[in-house]
PDB file of C-alpha atoms and ligand atoms in Angstrom:
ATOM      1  CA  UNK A  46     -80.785 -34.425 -61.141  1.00  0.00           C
ATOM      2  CA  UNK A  47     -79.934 -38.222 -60.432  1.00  0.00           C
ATOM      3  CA  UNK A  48     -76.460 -38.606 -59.503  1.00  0.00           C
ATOM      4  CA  UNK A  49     -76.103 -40.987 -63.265  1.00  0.00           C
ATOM      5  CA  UNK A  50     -76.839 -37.896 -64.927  1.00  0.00           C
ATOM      6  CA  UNK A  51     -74.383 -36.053 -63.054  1.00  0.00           C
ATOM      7  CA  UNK A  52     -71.843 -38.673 -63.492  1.00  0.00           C
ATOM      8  CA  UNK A  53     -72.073 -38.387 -66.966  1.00  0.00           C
ATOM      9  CA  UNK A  54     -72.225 -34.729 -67.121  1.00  0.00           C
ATOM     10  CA  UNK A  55     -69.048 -34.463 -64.996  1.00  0.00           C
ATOM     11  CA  UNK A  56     -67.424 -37.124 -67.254  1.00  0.00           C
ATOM     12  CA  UNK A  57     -68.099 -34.906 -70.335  1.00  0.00           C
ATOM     13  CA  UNK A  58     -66.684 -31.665 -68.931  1.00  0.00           C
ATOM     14  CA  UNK A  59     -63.546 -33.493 -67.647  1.00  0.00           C
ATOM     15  CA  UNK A  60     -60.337 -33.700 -69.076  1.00  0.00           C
ATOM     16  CA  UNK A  61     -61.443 -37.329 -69.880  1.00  0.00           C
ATOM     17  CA  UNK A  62     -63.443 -36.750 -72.302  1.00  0.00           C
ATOM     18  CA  UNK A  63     -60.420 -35.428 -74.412  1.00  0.00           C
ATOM     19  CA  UNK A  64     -57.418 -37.242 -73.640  1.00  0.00           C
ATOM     20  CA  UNK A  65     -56.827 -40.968 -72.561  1.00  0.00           C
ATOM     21  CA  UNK A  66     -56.317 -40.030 -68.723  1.00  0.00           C
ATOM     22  CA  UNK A  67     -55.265 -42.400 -67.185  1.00  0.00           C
ATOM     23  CA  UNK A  68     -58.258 -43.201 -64.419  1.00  0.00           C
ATOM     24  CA  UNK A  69     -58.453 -45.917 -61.510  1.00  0.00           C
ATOM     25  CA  UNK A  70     -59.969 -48.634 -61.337  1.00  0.00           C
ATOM     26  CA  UNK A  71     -62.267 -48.858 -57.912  1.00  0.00           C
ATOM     27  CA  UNK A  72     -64.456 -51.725 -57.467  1.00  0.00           C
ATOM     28  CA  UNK A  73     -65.337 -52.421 -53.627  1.00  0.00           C
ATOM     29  CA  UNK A  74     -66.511 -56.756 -53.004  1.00  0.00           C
ATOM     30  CA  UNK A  75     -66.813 -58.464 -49.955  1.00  0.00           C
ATOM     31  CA  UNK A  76     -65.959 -61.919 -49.278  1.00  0.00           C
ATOM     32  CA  UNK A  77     -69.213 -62.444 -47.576  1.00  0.00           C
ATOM     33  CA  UNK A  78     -71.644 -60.327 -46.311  1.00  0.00           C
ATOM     34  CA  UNK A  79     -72.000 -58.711 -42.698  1.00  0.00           C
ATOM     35  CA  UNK A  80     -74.975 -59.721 -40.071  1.00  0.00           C
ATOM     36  CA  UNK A  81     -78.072 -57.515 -40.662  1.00  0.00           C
ATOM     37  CA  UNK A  82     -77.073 -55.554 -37.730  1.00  0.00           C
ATOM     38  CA  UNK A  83     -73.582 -54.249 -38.365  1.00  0.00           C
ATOM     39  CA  UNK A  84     -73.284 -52.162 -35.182  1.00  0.00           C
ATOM     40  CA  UNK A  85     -74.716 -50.922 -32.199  1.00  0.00           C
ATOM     41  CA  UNK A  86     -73.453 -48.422 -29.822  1.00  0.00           C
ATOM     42  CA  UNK A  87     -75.032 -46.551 -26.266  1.00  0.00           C
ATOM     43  CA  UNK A  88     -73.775 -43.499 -24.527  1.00  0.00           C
ATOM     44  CA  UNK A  89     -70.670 -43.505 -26.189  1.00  0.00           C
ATOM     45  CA  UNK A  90     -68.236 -40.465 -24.285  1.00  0.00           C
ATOM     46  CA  UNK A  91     -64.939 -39.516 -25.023  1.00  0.00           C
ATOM     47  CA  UNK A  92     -62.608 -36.900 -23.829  1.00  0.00           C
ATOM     48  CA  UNK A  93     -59.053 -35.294 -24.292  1.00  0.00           C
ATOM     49  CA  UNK A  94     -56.968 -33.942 -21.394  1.00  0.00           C
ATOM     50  CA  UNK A  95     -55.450 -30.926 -22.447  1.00  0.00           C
ATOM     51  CA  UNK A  96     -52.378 -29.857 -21.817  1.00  0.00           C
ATOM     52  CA  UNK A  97     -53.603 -27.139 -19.281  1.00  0.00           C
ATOM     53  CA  UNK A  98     -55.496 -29.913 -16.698  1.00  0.00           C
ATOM     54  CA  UNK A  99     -58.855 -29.166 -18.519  1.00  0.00           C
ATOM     55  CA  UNK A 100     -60.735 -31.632 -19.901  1.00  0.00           C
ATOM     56  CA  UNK A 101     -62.172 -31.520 -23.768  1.00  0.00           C
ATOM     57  CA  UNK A 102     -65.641 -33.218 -24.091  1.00  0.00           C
ATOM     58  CA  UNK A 103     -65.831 -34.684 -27.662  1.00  0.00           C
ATOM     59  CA  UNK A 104     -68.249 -37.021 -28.177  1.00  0.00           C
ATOM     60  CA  UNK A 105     -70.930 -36.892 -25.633  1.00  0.00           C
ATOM     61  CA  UNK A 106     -73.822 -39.761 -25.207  1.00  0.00           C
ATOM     62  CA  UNK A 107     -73.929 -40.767 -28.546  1.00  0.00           C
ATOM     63  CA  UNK A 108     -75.997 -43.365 -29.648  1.00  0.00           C
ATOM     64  CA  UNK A 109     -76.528 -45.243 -33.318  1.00  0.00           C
ATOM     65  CA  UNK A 110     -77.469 -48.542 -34.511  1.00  0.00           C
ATOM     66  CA  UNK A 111     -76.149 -48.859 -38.194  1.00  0.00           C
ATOM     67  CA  UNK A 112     -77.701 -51.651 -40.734  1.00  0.00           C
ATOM     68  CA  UNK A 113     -76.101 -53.882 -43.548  1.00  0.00           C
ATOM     69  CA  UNK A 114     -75.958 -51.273 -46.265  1.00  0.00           C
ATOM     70  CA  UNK A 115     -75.769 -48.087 -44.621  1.00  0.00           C
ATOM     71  CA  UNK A 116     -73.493 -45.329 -46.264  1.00  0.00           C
ATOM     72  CA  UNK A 117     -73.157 -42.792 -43.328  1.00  0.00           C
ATOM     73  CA  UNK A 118     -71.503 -40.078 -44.120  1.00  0.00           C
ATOM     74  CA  UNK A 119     -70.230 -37.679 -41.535  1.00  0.00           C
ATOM     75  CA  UNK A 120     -70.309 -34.017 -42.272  1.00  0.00           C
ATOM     76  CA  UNK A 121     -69.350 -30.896 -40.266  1.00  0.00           C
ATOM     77  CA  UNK A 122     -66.879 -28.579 -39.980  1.00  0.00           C
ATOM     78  CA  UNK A 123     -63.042 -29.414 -38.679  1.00  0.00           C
ATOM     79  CA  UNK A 124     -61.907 -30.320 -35.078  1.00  0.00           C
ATOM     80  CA  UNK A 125     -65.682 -31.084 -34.300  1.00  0.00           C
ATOM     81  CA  UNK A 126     -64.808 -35.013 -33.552  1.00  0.00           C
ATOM     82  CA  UNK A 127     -65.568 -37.511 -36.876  1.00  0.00           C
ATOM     83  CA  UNK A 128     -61.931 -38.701 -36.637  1.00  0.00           C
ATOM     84  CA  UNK A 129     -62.498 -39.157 -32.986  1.00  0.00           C
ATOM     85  CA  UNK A 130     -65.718 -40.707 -33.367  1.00  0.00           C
ATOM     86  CA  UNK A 131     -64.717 -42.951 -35.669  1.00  0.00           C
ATOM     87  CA  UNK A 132     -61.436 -44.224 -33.886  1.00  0.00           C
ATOM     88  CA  UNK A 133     -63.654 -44.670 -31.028  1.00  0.00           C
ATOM     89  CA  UNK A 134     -66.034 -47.196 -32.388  1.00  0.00           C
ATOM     90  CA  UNK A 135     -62.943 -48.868 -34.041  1.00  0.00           C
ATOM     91  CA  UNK A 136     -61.316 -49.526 -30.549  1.00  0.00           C
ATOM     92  CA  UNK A 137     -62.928 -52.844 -30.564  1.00  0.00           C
ATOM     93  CA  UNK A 138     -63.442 -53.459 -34.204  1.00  0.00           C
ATOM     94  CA  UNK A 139     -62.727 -56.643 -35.433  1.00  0.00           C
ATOM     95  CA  UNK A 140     -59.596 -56.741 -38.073  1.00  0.00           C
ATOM     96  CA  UNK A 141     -58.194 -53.226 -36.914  1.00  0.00           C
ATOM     97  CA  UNK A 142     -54.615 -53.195 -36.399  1.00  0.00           C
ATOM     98  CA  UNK A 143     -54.611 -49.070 -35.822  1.00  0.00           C
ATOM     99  CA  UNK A 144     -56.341 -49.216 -32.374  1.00  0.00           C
ATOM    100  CA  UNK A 145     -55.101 -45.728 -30.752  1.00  0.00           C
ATOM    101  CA  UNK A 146     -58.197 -44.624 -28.898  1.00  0.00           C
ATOM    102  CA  UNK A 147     -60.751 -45.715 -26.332  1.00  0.00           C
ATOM    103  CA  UNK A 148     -63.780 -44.566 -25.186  1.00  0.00           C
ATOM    104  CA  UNK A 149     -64.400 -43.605 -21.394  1.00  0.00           C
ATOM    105  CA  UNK A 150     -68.136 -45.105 -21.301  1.00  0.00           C
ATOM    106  CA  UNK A 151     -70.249 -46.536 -23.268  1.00  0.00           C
ATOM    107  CA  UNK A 152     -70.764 -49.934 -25.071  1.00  0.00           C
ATOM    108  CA  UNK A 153     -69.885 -50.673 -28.826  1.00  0.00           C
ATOM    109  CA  UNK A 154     -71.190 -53.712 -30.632  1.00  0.00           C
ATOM    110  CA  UNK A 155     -69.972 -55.390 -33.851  1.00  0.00           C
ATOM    111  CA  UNK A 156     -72.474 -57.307 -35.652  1.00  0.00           C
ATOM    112  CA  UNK A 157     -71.794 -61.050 -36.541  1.00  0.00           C
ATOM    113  CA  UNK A 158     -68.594 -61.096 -39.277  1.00  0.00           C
ATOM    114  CA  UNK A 159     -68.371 -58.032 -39.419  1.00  0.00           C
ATOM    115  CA  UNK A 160     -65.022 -57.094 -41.311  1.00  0.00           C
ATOM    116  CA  UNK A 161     -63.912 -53.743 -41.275  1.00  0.00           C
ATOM    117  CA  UNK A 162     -61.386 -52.225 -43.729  1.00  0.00           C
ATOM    118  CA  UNK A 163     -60.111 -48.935 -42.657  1.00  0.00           C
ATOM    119  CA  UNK A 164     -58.556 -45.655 -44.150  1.00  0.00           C
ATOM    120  CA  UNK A 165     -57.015 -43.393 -41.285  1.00  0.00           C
ATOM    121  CA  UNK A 166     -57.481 -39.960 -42.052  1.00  0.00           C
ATOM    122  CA  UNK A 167     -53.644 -39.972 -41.066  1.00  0.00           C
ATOM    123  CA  UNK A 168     -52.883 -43.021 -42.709  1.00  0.00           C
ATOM    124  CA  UNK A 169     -49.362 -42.834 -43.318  1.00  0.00           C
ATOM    125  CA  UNK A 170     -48.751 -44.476 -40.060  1.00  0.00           C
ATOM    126  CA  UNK A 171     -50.880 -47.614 -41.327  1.00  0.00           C
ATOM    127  CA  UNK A 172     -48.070 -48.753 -43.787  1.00  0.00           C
ATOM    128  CA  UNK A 173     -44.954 -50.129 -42.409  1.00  0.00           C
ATOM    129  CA  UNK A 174     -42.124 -48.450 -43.616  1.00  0.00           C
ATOM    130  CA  UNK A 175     -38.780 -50.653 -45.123  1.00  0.00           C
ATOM    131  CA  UNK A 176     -40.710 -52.912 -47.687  1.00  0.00           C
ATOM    132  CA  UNK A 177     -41.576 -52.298 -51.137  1.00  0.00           C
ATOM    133  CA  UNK A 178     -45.120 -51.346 -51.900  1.00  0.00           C
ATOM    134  CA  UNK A 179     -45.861 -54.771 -53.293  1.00  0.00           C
ATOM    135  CA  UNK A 180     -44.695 -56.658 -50.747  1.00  0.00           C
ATOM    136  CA  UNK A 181     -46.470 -54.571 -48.022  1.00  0.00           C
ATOM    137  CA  UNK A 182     -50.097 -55.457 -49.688  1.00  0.00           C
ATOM    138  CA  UNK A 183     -49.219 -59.130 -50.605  1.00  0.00           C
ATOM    139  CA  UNK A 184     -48.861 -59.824 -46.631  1.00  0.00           C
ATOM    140  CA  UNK A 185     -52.695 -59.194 -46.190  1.00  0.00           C
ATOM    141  CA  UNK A 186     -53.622 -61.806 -48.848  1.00  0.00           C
ATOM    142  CA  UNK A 187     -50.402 -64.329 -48.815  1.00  0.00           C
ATOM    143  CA  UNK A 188     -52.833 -67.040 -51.262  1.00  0.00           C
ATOM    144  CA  UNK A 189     -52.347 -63.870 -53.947  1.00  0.00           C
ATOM    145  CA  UNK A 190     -50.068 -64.601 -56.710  1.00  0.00           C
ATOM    146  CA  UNK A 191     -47.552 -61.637 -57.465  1.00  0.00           C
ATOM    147  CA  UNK A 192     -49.681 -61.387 -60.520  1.00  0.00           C
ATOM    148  CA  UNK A 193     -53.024 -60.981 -58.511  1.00  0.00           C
ATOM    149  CA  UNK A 194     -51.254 -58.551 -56.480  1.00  0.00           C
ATOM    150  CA  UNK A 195     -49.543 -56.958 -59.796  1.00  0.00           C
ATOM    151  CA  UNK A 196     -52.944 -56.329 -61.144  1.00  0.00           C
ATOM    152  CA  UNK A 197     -54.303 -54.817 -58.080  1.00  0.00           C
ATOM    153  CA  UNK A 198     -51.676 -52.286 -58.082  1.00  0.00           C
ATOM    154  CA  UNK A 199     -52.343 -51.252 -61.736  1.00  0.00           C
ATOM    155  CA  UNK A 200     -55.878 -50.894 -60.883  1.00  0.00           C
ATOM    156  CA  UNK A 201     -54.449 -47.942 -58.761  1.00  0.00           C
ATOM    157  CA  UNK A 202     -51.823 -46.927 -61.333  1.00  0.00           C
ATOM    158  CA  UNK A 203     -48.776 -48.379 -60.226  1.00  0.00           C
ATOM    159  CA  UNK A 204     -47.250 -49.159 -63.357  1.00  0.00           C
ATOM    160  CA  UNK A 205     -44.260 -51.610 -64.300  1.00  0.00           C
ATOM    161  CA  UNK A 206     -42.004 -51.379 -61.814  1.00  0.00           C
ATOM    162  CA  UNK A 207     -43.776 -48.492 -59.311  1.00  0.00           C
ATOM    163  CA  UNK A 208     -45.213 -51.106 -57.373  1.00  0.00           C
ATOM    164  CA  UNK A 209     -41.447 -51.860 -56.564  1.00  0.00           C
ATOM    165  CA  UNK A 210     -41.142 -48.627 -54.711  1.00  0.00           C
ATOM    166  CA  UNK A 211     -40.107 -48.273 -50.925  1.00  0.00           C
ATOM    167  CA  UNK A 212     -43.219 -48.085 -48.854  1.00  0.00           C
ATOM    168  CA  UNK A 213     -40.800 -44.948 -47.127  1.00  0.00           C
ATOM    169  CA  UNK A 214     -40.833 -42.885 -50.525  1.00  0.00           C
ATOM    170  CA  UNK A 215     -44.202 -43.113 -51.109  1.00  0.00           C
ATOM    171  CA  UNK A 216     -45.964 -39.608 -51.480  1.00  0.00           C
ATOM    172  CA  UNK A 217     -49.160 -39.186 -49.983  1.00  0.00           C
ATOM    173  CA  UNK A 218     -50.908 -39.735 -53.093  1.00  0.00           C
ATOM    174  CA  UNK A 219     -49.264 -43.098 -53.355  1.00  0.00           C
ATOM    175  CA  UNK A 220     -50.186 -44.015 -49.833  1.00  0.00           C
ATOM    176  CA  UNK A 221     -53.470 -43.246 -50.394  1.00  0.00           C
ATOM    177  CA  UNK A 222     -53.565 -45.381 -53.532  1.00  0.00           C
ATOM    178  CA  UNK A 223     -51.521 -48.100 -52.128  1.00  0.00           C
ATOM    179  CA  UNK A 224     -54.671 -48.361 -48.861  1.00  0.00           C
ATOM    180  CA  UNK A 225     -57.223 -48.207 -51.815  1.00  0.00           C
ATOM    181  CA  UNK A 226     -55.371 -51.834 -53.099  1.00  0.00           C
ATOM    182  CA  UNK A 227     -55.574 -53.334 -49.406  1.00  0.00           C
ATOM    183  CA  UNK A 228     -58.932 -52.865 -48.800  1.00  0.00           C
ATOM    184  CA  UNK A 229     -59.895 -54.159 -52.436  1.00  0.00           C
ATOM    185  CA  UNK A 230     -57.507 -56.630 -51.552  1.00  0.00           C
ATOM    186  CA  UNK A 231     -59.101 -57.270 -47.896  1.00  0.00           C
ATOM    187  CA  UNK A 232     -62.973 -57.473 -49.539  1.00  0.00           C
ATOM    188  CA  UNK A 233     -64.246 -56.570 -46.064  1.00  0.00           C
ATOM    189  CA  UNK A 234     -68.097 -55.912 -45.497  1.00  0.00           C
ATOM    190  CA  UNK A 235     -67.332 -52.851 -43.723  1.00  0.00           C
ATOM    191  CA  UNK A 236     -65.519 -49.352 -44.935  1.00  0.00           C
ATOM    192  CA  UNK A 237     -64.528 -46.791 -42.284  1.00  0.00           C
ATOM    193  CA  UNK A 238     -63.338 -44.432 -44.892  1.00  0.00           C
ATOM    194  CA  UNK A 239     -61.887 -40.767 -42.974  1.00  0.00           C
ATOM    195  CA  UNK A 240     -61.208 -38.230 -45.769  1.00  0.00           C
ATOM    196  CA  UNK A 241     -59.701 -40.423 -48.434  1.00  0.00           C
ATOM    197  CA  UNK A 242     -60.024 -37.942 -51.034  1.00  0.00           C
ATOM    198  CA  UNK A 243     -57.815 -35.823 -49.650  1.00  0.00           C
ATOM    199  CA  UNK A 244     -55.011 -36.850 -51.840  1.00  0.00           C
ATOM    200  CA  UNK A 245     -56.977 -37.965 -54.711  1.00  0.00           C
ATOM    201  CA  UNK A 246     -57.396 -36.078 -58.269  1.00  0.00           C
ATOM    202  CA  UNK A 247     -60.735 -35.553 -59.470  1.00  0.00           C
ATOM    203  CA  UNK A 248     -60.659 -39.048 -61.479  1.00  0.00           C
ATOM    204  CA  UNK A 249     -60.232 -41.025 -58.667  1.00  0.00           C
ATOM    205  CA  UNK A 250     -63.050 -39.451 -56.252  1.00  0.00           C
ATOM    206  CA  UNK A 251     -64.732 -39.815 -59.611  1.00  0.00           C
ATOM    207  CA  UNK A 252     -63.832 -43.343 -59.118  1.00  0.00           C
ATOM    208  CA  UNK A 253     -64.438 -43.466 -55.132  1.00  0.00           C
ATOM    209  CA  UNK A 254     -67.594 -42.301 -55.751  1.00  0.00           C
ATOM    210  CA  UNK A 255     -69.288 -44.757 -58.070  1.00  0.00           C
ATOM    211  CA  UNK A 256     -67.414 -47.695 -55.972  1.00  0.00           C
ATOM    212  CA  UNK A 257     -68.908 -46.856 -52.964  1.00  0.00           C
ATOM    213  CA  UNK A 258     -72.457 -46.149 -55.249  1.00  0.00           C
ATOM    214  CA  UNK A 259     -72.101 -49.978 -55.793  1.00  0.00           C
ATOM    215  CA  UNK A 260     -70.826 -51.339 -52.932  1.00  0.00           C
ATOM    216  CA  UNK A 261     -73.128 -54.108 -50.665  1.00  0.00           C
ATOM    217  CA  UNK A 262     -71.921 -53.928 -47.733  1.00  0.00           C
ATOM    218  CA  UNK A 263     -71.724 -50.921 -45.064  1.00  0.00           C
ATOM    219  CA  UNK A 264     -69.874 -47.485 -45.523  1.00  0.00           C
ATOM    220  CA  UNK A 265     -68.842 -44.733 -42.820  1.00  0.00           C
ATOM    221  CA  UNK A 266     -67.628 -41.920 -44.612  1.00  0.00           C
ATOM    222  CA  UNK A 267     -65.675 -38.811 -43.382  1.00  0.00           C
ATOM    223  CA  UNK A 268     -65.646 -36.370 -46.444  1.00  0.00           C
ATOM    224  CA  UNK A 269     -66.326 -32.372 -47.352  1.00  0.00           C
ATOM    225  CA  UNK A 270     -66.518 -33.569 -50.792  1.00  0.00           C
ATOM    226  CA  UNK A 271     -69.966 -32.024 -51.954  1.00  0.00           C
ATOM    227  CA  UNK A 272     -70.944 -34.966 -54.669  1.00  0.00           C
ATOM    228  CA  UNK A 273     -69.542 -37.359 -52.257  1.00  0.00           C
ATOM    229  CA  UNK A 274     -71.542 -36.161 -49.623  1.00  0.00           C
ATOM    230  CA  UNK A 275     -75.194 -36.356 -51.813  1.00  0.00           C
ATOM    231  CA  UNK A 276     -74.378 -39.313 -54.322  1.00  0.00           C
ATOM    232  CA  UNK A 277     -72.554 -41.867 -52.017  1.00  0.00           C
ATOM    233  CA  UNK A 278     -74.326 -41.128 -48.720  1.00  0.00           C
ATOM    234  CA  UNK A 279     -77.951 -42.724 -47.699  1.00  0.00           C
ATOM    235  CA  UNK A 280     -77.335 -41.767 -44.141  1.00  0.00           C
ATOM    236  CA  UNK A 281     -75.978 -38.464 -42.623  1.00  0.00           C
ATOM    237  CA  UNK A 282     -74.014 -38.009 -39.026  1.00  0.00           C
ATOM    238  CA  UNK A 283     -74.390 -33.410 -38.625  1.00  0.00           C
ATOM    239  CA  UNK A 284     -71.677 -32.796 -36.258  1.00  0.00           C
ATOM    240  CA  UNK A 285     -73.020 -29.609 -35.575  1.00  0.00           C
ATOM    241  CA  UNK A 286     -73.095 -26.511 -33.007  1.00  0.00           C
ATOM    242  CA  UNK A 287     -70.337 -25.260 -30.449  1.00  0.00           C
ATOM    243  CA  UNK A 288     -69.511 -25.731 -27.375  1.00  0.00           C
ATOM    244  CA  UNK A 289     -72.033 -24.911 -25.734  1.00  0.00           C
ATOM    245  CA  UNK A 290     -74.959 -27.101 -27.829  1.00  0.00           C
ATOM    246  CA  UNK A 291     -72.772 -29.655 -29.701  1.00  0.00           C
ATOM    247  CA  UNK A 292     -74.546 -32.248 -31.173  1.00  0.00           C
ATOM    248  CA  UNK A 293     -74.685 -34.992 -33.817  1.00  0.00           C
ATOM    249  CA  UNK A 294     -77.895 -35.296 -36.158  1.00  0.00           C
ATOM    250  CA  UNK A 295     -78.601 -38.770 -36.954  1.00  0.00           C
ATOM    251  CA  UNK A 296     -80.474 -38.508 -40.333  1.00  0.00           C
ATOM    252  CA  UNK A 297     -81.311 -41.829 -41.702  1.00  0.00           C
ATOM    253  CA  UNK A 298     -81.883 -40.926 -44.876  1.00  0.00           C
ATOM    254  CA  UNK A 299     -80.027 -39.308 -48.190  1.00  0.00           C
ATOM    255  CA  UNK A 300     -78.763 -35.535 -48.117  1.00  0.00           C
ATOM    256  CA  UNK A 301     -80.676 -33.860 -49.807  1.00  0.00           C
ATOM    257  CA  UNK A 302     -83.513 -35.209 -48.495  1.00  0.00           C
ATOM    258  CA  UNK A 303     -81.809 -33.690 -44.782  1.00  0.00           C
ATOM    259  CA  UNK A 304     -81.376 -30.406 -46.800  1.00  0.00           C
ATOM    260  CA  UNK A 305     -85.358 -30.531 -47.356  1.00  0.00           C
ATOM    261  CA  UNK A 306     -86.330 -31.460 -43.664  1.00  0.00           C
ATOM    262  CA  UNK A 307     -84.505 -28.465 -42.622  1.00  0.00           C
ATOM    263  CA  UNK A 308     -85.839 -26.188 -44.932  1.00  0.00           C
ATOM    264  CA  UNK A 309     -89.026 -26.622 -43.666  1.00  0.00           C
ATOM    265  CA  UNK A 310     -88.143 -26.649 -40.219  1.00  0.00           C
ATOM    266  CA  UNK A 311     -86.827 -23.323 -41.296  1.00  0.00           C
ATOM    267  CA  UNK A 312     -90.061 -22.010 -42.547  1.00  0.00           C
TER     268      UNK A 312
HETATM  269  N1  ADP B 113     -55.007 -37.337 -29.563  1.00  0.00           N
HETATM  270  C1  ADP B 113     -55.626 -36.205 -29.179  1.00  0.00           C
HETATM  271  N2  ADP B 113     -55.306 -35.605 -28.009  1.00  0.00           N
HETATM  272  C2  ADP B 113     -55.941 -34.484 -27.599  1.00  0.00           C
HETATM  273  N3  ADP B 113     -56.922 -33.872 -28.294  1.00  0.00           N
HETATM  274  C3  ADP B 113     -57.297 -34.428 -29.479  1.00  0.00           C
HETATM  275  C4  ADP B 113     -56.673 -35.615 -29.978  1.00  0.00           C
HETATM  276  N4  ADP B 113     -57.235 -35.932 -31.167  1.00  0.00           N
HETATM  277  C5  ADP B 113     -58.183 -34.982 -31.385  1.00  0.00           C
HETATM  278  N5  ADP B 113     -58.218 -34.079 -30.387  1.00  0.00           N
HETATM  279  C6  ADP B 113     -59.142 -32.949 -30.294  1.00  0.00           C
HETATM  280  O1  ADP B 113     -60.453 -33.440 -30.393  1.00  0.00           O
HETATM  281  C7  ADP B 113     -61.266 -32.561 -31.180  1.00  0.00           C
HETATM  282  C8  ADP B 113     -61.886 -33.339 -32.345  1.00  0.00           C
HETATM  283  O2  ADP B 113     -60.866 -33.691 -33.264  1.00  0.00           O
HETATM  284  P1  ADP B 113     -61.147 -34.651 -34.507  1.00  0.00           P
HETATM  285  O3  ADP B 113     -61.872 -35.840 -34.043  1.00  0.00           O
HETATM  286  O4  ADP B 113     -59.848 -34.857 -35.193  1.00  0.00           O
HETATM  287  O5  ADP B 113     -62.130 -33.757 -35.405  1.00  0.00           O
HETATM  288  P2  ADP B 113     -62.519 -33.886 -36.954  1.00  0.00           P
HETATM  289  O6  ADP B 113     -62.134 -35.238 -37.425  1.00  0.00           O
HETATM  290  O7  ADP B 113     -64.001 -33.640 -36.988  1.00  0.00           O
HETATM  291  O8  ADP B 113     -61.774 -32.795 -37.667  1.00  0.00           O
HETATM  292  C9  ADP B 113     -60.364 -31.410 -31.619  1.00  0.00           C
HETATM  293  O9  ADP B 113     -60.556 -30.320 -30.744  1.00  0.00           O
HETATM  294  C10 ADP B 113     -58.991 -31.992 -31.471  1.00  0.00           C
HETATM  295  O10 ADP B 113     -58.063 -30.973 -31.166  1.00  0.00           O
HETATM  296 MG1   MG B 114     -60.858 -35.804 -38.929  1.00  0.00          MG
END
């Protein structure tokens, strides 16, 4: 089944189809488009010491080279390094304020203009706390009129006065929401998107998903959402194995198509 047909399938069965929902809107531009080559990265390692002296391998000799228009999406089970992956190529990304890891080898490249907008997995920490929601998201476009930044906002259903809220009482839902308006604010060429439907209802992954469906530029995706994972993604990272033969698959090509490959590996 194409993933319109599902869409509209979905739509039917939801609580949508009988009641006036209130449902996001997501729409993903860029303000110009990347270089063909939006990164490149060789033997990239990176380790935790533990708290007993030992030292945790987590991403060992990795090696990609990611194209304008590439939605990766990385799958596999938790504790298995995306998050750390991810942080790691962002070390030296251009735009990225939240720059708490390094690697210990390798070399990461950033394309020409690339522009990255990024949702932590932990995001809280990426809004500053003591501000009201609107005037945290008008700082990263200060040519916005409050009515631009209104409209943003009630895109992501802050309504009337919500977007007057303290950026400290926001629930996670709301901080997740509130990221959603920067980086549609932002229009970057580049989303590094860690499980961002964690806090979302089904109408907003709903939304998520057909955004990033028509989105130019380049996605990286951390997500165990299942339609997520086959309608969004043209590119799969398989964190995959334990300890002893941990790997990542690089499959350039849709999931299901993966799912196919390794059926008949199977065989
Ligand atoms: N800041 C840190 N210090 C020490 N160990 C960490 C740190 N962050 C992650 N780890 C460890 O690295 C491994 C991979 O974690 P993570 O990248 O968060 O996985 P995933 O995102 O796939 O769930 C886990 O074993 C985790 O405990
Ligand atoms: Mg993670």
């Amino acid at each position: 089944m194409n993933s319109r047909k599902k869409e509209v399938e979905r739509l039917a069965t939801s609580e949508l189809a009988r009641s006036n929902i209130a449902r996001p809107f997501i729409r993903f531009d860029m303000l110009r488009p990347s270089g063909k080559t939006v990164l490149e990265f060789e033997n990239v390692n990176k380790s935790y010491a533990q708290p007993d002296g030992k030292t945790e391998h987590v991403i060992n000799n990795f090696s990609a080279a990611v194209q304008r228009g590439d939605k990766v999406v990385l799958i596999g089970r938790n504790g298995q390094g995306k998050t750390t992956l991810l942080k790691a190529l962002l070390a030296n990304g251009p735009g990225v304020e939240e720059k708490d890891v390094s690697i210990d080898s390798g070399v990461v490249k950033w394309g020409h203009e690339a522009q990255i907008g990024y949702f932590a997995q932990d995001h809280k920490g990426s809004i500053q706390l003591g501000m009201t929601a609107s005037d945290w998201l008008h700082q990263f476009d200060p040519q916005a009129t409050k009515e631009d930044i209104r409209g943003i906002l009630g895109q992501m259903l802050f309504r009337g006065e919500e977007g007057l809220k303290k950026t400290d009482a926001l629930s996670g839902g709301e901080a997740a929401r509130l990221l959603f308006c920067k980086i549609m604010l932002q229009k970057p060429n580049v989303l590094v998107l860690d499980e961002p439907t964690n806090h979302l209802d089904l109408e907003s992954i709903n939304a998520l998903n057909q955004a990033i469906q028509k989105y130019e530029g380049t996605v990286f995706l951390v997500t165990h959402d299942q339609d997520l994972i086959e309608e969004a993604g043209t590119r799969i990272w398989h964190f995959e194995g334990g300890p002893e033969d941990f790997h990542i698959t690089d499959h350039k090509g849709p999931y299901e198509e993966y799912q196919q490959q390794l059926a008949l590996a199977a065989k």
